[in-house]
XYZ file of C-alpha atoms in Angstrom:
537
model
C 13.907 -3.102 -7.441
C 11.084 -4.302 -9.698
C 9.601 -0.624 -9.869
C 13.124 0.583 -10.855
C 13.406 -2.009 -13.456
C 9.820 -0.645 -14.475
C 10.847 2.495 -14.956
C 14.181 1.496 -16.961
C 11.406 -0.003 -19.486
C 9.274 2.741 -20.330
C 12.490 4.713 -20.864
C 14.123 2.335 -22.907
C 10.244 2.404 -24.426
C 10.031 6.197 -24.907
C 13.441 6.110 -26.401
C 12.746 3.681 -29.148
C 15.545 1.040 -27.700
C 13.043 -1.662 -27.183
C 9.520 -2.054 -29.226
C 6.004 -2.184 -27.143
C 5.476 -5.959 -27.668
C 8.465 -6.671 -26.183
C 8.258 -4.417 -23.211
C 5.113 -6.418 -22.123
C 6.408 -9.600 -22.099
C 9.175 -8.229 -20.246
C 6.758 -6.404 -17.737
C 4.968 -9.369 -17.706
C 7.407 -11.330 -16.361
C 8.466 -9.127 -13.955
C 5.438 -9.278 -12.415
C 5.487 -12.812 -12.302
C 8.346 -12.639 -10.459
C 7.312 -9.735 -8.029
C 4.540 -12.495 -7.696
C 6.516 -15.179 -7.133
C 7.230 -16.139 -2.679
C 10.412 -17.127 -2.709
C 9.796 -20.293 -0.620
C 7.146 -21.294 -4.052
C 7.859 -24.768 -5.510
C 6.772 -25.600 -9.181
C 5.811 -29.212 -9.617
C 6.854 -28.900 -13.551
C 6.625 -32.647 -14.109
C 4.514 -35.411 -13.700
C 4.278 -39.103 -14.338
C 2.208 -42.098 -13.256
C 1.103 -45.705 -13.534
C -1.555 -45.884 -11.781
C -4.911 -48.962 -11.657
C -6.635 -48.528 -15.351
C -3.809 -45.761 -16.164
C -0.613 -45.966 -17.940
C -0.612 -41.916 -18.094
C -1.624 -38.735 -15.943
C -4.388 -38.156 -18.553
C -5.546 -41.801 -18.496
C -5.948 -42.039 -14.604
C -7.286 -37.900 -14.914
C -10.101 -38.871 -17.216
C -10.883 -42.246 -14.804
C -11.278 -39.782 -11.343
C -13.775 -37.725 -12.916
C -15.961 -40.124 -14.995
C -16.280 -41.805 -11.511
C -14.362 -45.129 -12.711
C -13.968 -48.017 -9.790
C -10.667 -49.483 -10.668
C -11.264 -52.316 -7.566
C -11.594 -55.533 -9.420
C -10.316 -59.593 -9.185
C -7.132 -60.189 -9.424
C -5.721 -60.126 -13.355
C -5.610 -64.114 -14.683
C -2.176 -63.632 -15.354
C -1.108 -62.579 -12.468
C -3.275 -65.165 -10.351
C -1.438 -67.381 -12.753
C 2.264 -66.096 -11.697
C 1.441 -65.897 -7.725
C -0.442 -69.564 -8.225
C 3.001 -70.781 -10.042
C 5.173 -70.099 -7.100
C 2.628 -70.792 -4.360
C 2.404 -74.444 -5.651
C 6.395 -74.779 -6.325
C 6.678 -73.798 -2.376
C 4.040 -76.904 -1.706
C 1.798 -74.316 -0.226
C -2.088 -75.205 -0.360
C -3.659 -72.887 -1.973
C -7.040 -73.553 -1.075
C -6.785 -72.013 2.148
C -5.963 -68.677 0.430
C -7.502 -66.369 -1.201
C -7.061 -63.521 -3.860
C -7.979 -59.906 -2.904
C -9.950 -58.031 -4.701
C -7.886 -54.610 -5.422
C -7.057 -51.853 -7.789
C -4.304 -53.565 -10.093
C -1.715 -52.402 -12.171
C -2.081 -53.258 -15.342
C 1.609 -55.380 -15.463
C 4.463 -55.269 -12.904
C 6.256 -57.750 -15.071
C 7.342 -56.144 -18.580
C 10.532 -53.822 -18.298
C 12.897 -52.462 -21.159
C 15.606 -53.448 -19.498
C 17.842 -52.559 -22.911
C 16.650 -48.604 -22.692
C 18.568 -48.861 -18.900
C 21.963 -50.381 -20.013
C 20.721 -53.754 -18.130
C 21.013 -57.369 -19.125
C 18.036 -59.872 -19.317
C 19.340 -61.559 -16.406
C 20.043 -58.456 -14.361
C 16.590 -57.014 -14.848
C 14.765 -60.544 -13.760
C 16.538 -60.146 -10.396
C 15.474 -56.863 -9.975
C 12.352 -56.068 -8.006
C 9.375 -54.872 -9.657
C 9.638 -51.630 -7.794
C 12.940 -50.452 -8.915
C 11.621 -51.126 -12.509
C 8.318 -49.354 -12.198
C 10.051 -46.429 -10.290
C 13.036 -45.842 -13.201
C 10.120 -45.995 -15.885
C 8.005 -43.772 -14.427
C 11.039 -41.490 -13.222
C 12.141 -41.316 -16.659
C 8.854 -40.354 -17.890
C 8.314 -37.664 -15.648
C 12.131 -35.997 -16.605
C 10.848 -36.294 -19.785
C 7.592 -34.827 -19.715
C 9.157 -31.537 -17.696
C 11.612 -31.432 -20.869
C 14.438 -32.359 -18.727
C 15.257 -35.792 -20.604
C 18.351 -37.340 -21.700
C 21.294 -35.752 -20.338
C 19.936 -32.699 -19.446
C 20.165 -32.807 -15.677
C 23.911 -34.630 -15.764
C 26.190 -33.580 -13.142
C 23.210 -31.398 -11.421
C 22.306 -30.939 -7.734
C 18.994 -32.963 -8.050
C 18.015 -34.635 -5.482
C 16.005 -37.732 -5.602
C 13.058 -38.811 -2.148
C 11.160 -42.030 -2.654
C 8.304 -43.666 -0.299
C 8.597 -46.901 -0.155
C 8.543 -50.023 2.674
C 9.875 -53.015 1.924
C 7.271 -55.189 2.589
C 8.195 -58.411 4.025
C 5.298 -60.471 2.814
C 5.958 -58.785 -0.831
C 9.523 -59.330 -1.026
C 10.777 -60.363 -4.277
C 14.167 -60.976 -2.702
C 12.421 -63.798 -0.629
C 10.967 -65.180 -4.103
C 14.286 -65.110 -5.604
C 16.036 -67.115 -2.502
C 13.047 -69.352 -2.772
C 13.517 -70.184 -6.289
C 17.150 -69.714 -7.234
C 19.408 -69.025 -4.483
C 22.936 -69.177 -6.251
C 21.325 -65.981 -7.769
C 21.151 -63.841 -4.667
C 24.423 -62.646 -4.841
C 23.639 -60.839 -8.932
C 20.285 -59.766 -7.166
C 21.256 -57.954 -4.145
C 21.083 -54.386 -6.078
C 17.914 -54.461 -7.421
C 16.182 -55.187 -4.358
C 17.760 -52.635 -1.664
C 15.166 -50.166 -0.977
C 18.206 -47.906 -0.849
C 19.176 -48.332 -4.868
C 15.847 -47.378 -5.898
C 16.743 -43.616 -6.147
C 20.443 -44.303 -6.254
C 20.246 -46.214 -9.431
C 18.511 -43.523 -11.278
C 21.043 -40.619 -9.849
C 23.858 -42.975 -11.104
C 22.082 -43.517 -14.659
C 22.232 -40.022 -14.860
C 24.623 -38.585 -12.582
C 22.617 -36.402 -10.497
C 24.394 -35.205 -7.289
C 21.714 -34.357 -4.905
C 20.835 -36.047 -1.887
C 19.045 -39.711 -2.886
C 17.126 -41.982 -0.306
C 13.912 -43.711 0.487
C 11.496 -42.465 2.869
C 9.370 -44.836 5.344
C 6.691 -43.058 7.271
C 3.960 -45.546 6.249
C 0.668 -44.129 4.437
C 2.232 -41.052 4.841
C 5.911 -41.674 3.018
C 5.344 -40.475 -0.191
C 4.120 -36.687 0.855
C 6.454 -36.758 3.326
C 9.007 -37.338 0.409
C 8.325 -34.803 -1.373
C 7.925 -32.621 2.109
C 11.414 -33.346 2.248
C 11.924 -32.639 -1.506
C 10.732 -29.167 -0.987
C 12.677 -28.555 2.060
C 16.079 -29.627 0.144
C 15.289 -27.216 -2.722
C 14.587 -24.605 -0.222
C 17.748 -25.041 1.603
C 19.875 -24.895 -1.076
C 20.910 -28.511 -1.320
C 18.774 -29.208 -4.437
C 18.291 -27.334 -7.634
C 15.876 -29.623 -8.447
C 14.063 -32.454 -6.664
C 12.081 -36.086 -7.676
C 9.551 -37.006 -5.215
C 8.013 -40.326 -5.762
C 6.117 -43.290 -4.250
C 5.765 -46.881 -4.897
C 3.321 -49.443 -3.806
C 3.441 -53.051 -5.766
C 1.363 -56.134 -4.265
C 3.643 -58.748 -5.676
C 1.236 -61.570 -3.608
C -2.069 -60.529 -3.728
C -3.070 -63.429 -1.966
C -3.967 -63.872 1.616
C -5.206 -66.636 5.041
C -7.911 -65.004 6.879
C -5.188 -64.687 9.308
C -3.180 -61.908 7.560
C -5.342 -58.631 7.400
C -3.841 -55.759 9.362
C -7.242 -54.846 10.247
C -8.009 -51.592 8.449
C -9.115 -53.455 5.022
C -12.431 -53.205 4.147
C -15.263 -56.160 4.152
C -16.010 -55.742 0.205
C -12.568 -54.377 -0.547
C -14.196 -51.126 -1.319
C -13.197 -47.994 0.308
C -16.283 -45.430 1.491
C -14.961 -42.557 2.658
C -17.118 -40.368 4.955
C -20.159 -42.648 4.053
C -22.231 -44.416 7.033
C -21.485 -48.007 5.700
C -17.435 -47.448 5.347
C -15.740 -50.427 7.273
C -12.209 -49.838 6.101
C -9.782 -49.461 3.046
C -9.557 -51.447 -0.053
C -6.344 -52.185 -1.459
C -4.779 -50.387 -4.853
C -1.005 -50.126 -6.311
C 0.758 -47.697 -8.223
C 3.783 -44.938 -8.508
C 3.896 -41.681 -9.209
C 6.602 -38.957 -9.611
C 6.787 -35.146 -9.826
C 9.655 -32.986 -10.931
C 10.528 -29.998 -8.422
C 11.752 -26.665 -8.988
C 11.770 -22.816 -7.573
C 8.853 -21.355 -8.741
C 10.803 -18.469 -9.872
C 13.321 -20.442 -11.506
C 10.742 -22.013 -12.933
C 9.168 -18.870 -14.175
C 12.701 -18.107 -15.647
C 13.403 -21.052 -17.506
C 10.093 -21.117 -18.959
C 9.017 -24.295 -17.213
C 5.525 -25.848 -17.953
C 4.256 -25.093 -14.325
C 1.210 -27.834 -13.200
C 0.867 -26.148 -9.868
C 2.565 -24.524 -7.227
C 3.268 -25.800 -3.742
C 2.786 -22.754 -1.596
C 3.706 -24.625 2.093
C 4.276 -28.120 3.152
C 4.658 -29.119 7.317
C 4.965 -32.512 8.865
C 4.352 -33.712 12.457
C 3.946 -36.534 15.077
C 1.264 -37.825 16.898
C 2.889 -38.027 19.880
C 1.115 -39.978 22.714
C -2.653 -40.538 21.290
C -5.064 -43.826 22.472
C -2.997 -45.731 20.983
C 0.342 -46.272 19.065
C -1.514 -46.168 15.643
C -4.784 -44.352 16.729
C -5.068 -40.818 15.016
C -4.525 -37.666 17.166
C -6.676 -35.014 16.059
C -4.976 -32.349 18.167
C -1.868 -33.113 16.384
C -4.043 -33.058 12.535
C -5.393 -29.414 13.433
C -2.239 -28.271 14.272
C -0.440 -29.447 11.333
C -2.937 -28.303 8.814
C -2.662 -24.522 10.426
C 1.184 -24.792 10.512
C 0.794 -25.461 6.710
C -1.571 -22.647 6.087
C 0.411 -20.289 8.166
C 3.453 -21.741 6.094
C 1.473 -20.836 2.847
C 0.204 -17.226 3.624
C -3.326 -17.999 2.682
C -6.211 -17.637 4.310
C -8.453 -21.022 4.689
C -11.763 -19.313 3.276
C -9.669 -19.507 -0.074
C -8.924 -23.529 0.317
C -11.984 -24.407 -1.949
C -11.130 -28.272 -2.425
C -9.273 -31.070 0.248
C -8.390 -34.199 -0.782
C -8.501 -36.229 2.571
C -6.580 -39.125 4.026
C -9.999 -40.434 4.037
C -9.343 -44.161 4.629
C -13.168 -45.115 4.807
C -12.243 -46.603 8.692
C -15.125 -46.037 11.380
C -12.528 -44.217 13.367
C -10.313 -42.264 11.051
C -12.476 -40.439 8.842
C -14.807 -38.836 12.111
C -11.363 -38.005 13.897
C -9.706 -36.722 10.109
C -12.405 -34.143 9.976
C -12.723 -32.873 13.726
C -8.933 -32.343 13.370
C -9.832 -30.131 9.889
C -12.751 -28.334 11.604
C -10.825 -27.108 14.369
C -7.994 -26.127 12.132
C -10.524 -23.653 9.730
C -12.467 -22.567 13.258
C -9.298 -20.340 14.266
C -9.646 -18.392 10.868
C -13.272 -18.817 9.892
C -16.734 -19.337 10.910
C -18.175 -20.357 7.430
C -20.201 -23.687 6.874
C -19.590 -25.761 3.783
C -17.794 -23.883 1.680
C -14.906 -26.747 1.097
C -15.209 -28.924 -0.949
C -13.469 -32.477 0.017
C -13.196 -35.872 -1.327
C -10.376 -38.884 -1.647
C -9.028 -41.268 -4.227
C -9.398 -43.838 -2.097
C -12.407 -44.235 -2.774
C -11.585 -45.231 -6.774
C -8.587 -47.040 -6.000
C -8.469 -48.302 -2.553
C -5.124 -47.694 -0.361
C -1.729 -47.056 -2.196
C -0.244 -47.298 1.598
C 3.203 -44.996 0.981
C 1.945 -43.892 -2.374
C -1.278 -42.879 -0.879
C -0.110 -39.444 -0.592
C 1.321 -38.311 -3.812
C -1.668 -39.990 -5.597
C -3.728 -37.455 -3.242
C -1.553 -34.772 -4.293
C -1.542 -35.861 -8.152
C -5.243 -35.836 -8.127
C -6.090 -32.465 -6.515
C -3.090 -31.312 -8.954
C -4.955 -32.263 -12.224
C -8.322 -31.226 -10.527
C -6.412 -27.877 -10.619
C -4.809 -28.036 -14.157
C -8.016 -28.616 -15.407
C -10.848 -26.623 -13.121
C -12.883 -29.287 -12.359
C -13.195 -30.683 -8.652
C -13.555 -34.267 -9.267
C -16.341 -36.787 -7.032
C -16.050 -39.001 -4.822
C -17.711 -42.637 -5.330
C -18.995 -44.942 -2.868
C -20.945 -42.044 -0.533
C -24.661 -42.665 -0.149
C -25.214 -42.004 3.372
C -23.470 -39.443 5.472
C -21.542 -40.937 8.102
C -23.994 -40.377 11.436
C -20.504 -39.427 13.634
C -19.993 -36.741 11.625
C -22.121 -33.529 11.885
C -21.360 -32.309 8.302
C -23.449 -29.267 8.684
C -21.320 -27.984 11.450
C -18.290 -28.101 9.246
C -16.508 -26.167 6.937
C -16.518 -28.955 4.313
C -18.851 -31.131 2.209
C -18.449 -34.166 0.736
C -18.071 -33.102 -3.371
C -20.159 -36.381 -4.992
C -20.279 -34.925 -8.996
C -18.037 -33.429 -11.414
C -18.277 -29.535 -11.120
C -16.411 -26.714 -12.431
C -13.940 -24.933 -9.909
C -15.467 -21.308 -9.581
C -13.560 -19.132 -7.388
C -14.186 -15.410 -6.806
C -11.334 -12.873 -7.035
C -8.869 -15.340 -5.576
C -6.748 -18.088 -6.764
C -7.541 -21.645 -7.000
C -6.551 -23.362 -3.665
C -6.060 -26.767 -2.121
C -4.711 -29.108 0.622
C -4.051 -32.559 0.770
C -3.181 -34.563 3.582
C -1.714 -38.038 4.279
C -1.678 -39.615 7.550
C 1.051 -42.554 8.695
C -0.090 -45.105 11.008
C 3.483 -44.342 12.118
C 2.205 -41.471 13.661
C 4.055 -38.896 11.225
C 1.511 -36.990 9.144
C 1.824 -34.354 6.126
C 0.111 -31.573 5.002
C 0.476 -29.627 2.034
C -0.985 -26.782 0.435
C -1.563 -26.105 -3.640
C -1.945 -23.117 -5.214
C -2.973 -22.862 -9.422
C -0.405 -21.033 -11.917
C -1.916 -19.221 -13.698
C -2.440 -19.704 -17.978
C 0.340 -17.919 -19.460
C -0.713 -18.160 -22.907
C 1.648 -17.206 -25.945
C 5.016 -17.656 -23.598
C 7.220 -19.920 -26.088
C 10.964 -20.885 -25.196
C 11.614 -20.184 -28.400
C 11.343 -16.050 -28.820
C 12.574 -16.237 -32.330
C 9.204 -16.664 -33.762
C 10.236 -15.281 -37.419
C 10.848 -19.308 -38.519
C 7.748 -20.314 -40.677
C 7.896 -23.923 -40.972
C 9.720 -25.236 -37.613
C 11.466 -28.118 -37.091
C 9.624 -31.293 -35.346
C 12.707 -34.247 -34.106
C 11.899 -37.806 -32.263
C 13.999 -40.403 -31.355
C 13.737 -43.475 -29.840
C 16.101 -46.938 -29.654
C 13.677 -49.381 -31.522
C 11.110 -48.647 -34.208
C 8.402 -49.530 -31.994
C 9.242 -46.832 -29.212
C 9.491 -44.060 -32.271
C 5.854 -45.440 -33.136
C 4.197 -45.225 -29.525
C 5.973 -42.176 -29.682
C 4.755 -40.517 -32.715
C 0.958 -42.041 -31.718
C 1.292 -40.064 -28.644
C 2.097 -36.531 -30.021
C -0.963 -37.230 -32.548
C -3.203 -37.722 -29.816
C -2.060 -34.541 -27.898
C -2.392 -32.364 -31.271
C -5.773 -33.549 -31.400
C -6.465 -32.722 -27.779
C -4.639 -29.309 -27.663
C -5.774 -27.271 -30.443
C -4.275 -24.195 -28.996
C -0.475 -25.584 -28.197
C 2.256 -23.446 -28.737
C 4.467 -24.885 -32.027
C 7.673 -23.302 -31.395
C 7.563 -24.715 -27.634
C 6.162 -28.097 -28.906
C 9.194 -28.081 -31.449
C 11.915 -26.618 -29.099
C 10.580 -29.399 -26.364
C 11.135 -32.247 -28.806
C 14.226 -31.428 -29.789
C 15.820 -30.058 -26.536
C 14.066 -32.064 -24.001
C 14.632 -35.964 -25.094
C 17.491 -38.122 -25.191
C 18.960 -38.521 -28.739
C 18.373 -42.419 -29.831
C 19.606 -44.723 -33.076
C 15.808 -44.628 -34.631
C 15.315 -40.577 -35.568
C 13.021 -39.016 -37.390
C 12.842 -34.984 -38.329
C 9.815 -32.846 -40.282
C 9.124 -29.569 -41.242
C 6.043 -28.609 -39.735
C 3.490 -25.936 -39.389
């Protein structure tokens, strides 16, 4: 069909019905289409508060300047957890704070911007505020703000555990109990999606996802799966991770934390995981829908599998058999051949026995397609920002998405020494330890990432680059000289930040498209009370 529709061009072409500039963009995106595997998923937005990072670009800029977000726990914070511990009568000398990758605040919310009262916000756990925020953001940042997804089939998949130790339902029935009753809603795990489908009346399917380490990829696994099926248009896939008490008895380590709280992936001296927080969210959509509409496009998601350990040495033990299998189910999935995977970001939990069994499982998944030696590069963000637990994954995936957005493979900190159980030069990876440019050679830019559950249930997933399409504009009516630039925002303040922000990315994207910029603004944001409008060129 695409040849015929080829044909009907250069026709209409030779006939004088349609002008040569126009037949190439038309050509050219047919071709994106022909292009274009049905079963391709555009990740069109993306949003994040992350340690050290309010923004995508914030935590980008942190991964590959080599940042170590692990630090003491904020004063403030000490301050709130030190508050309750001494209103329980609990002695806090016997505890301790952990050193960890920390938000910057879990405690400030707009609760106005959601239609909430003061009240009804302080009840609700930091969680559901964090995840709305960054939701929000993330809507926005596709262009798909506002209204502009009411009454649509998008579906909404969130990793998360409620954490009993981190329950802020067990600090509310500690402190005021008549106020259970107003709090139940913003503490089920369950409302976290559903409160953002009801705030703006999305149809598709909306639930939280519990696989351990491994909920968040699974999530958007799932995500993918929905939109593929037909019971999404669009998908959110998120994760959360909060440590409301950051403070611990010797007693209460699960066992896989590390001695310094520093995470060393692959190195000799790794002893275990430190501890970070954080969510992020990504927007899903058809890649050729995607195409269609004129999406920004930050990457593609070319195949995504999910298995079980099954019976292993132990109930949380990794099972290598079952890690080989799923990656090659994933690149079977994708259609690509392994030698083209030039970057993995890794579970890579720094533990004595994961990371050895992590990369047996990934050597004798690339042995059934290649015999090549180090040609891979691989690496984890664990290493920056210790263990997100369920939001391990889609920080993974976030990472190795901006590492292809912006062609750079990003390092990985704390290796020195090579771990001795693993014989690096036999595999098909090495451990990437400086920023370098992501060369390929007459293929596309490739990736996996993986997240492991000590559940058992592990993901794969496989990422693919889309390519520059420079010029492409939503707006094809490019005969306006001075377009026409609109913000809003529901205090002065917001229209401020707001305003700030577009300065800085002018300043840091010289070669933006205007029209798209303008059309963005104007189409892809809710309309608030403060507004402001210019002519602009």
């Amino acid at each position: 069909m695409v040849e015929e529709l080829y044909k009907l061009i250069l026709q209409n072409v030779s006939e004088g019905k349609i002008d040569k500039e126009n037949a190439v963009q038309i050509c050219a995106k047919l071709k994106q289409y022909a292009t274009a595997k049905k079963n391709d998923i555009a990740i069109i937005g993306l949003a994040a508060r992350l340690p050290m990072a309010d923004s995508i670009e914030e935590f980008w800029e942190n991964i590959k300047n080599k940042a170590n977000c692990i630090i003491e726990c904020p004063p403030l914070r000490k301050e709130d957890v030190l508050r309750y511990l001494n209103y329980k009568g609990i002695d806090d000398e016997e505890r301790y704070f952990a050193k960890a990758a920390y938000l910057r605040e879990i405690d400030r919310f707009d609760y106005n911007f959601f239609r909430l009262t003061p009240k009804e916000a302080s009840l609700m756990g930091p969680e559901q505020r964090l995840f709305l925020e960054t939701a929000w953001e993330a809507l926005e940042d596709a262009g798909y703000g506002g209204p502009a997804l009411a009454g649509s089939k998008t579906g909404i998949y969130v990793g998360y555990y409620a954490n009993a130790r981190d329950s802020y339902s067990k600090i509310i029935y500690d402190v005021e109990p008549s106020a259970i009753p107003l709090s139940i809603t913003g503490n089920v795990p369950a409302v976290i999606p559903g409160r953002l489908s009801y705030l703006l009346n999305l149809k598709g399917p909306s639930m939280v996802i519990d696989t351990a380490c491994s909920s968040s990829l699974v999530a958007l696994h799932l995500a993918c799966n929905a939109i593929k099926s037909g019971e999404c248009d669009l998908a959110i896939a998120g994760g959360i991770k909060i440590n409301i008490l950051p403070v611990f008895t010797l007693d209460e380590k699960l066992g896989i934390e590390s001695s310094d709280w520093q995470t060393r992936t692959f190195d000799d001296h790794a002893d275990g995981s430190g501890i970070g927080e954080g969510v992020v969210v990504a927007l899903l959509k058809p890649l050729a829908q995607a195409v269609e509409d004129q999406d920004h496009i930050y990457a593609v998601i070319k195949g995504s599998v999910i298995n079980q350990d099954g019976a292993s040495n132990g109930l949380t033990a990794p099972n290598p058999a079952a890690q080989a299998e799923l990656i090659v189910k994933a690149l079977e999935e994708a259609g690509v051949n392994p030698e083209t995977i030039s970057y993995i970001e890794a579970h890579g939990t720094g533990t004595e026995l994961g990371d050895p069994i992590e990369l047996k499982g990934l050597a004798d998944a690339f042995k059934k397609y290649t015999n090549k030696k180090q040609f891979c590069a691989i690496g984890s963000v664990k290493s920056n920002i210790g263990h997100l637990y369920e939001c391990a994954g889609l920080t993974g995936l976030l990472k190795a998405v901006l590492a292809l957005k912006n062609k750079e493979i990003p390092p990985t900190i704390n290796f020195n020494t090579p771990n001795r159980k693993i014989s690096f030069e036999r595999l098909p990876v090495y451990v990437n330890t400086k920023l370098r440019k992501w060369e390929t050679t007459g293929y596309p830019r490739r990736c996996g990432v993986s997240s492991f559950g000590m559940s058992g249930t592990n993901c794969h997933v496989i990422l693919e680059e889309y390519p520059d399409q420079p010029g492409q504009s939503k707006v094809q009516n490019t005969a306006l000289a001075f377009p026409v630039f609109t913000l809003s925002a529901k205090t002065v303040e917001a229209l401020d930040t707001l305003v700030q922000k577009y300065r800085e990315y002018v300043d840091e994207n010289l070669d933006f498209d205007l029209n798209s910029v303008c059309y963005t603004a104007n189409t892809g944001r809710g309309s608030y009370r403060y507004r402001v409008a210019i002519i602009v060129r």
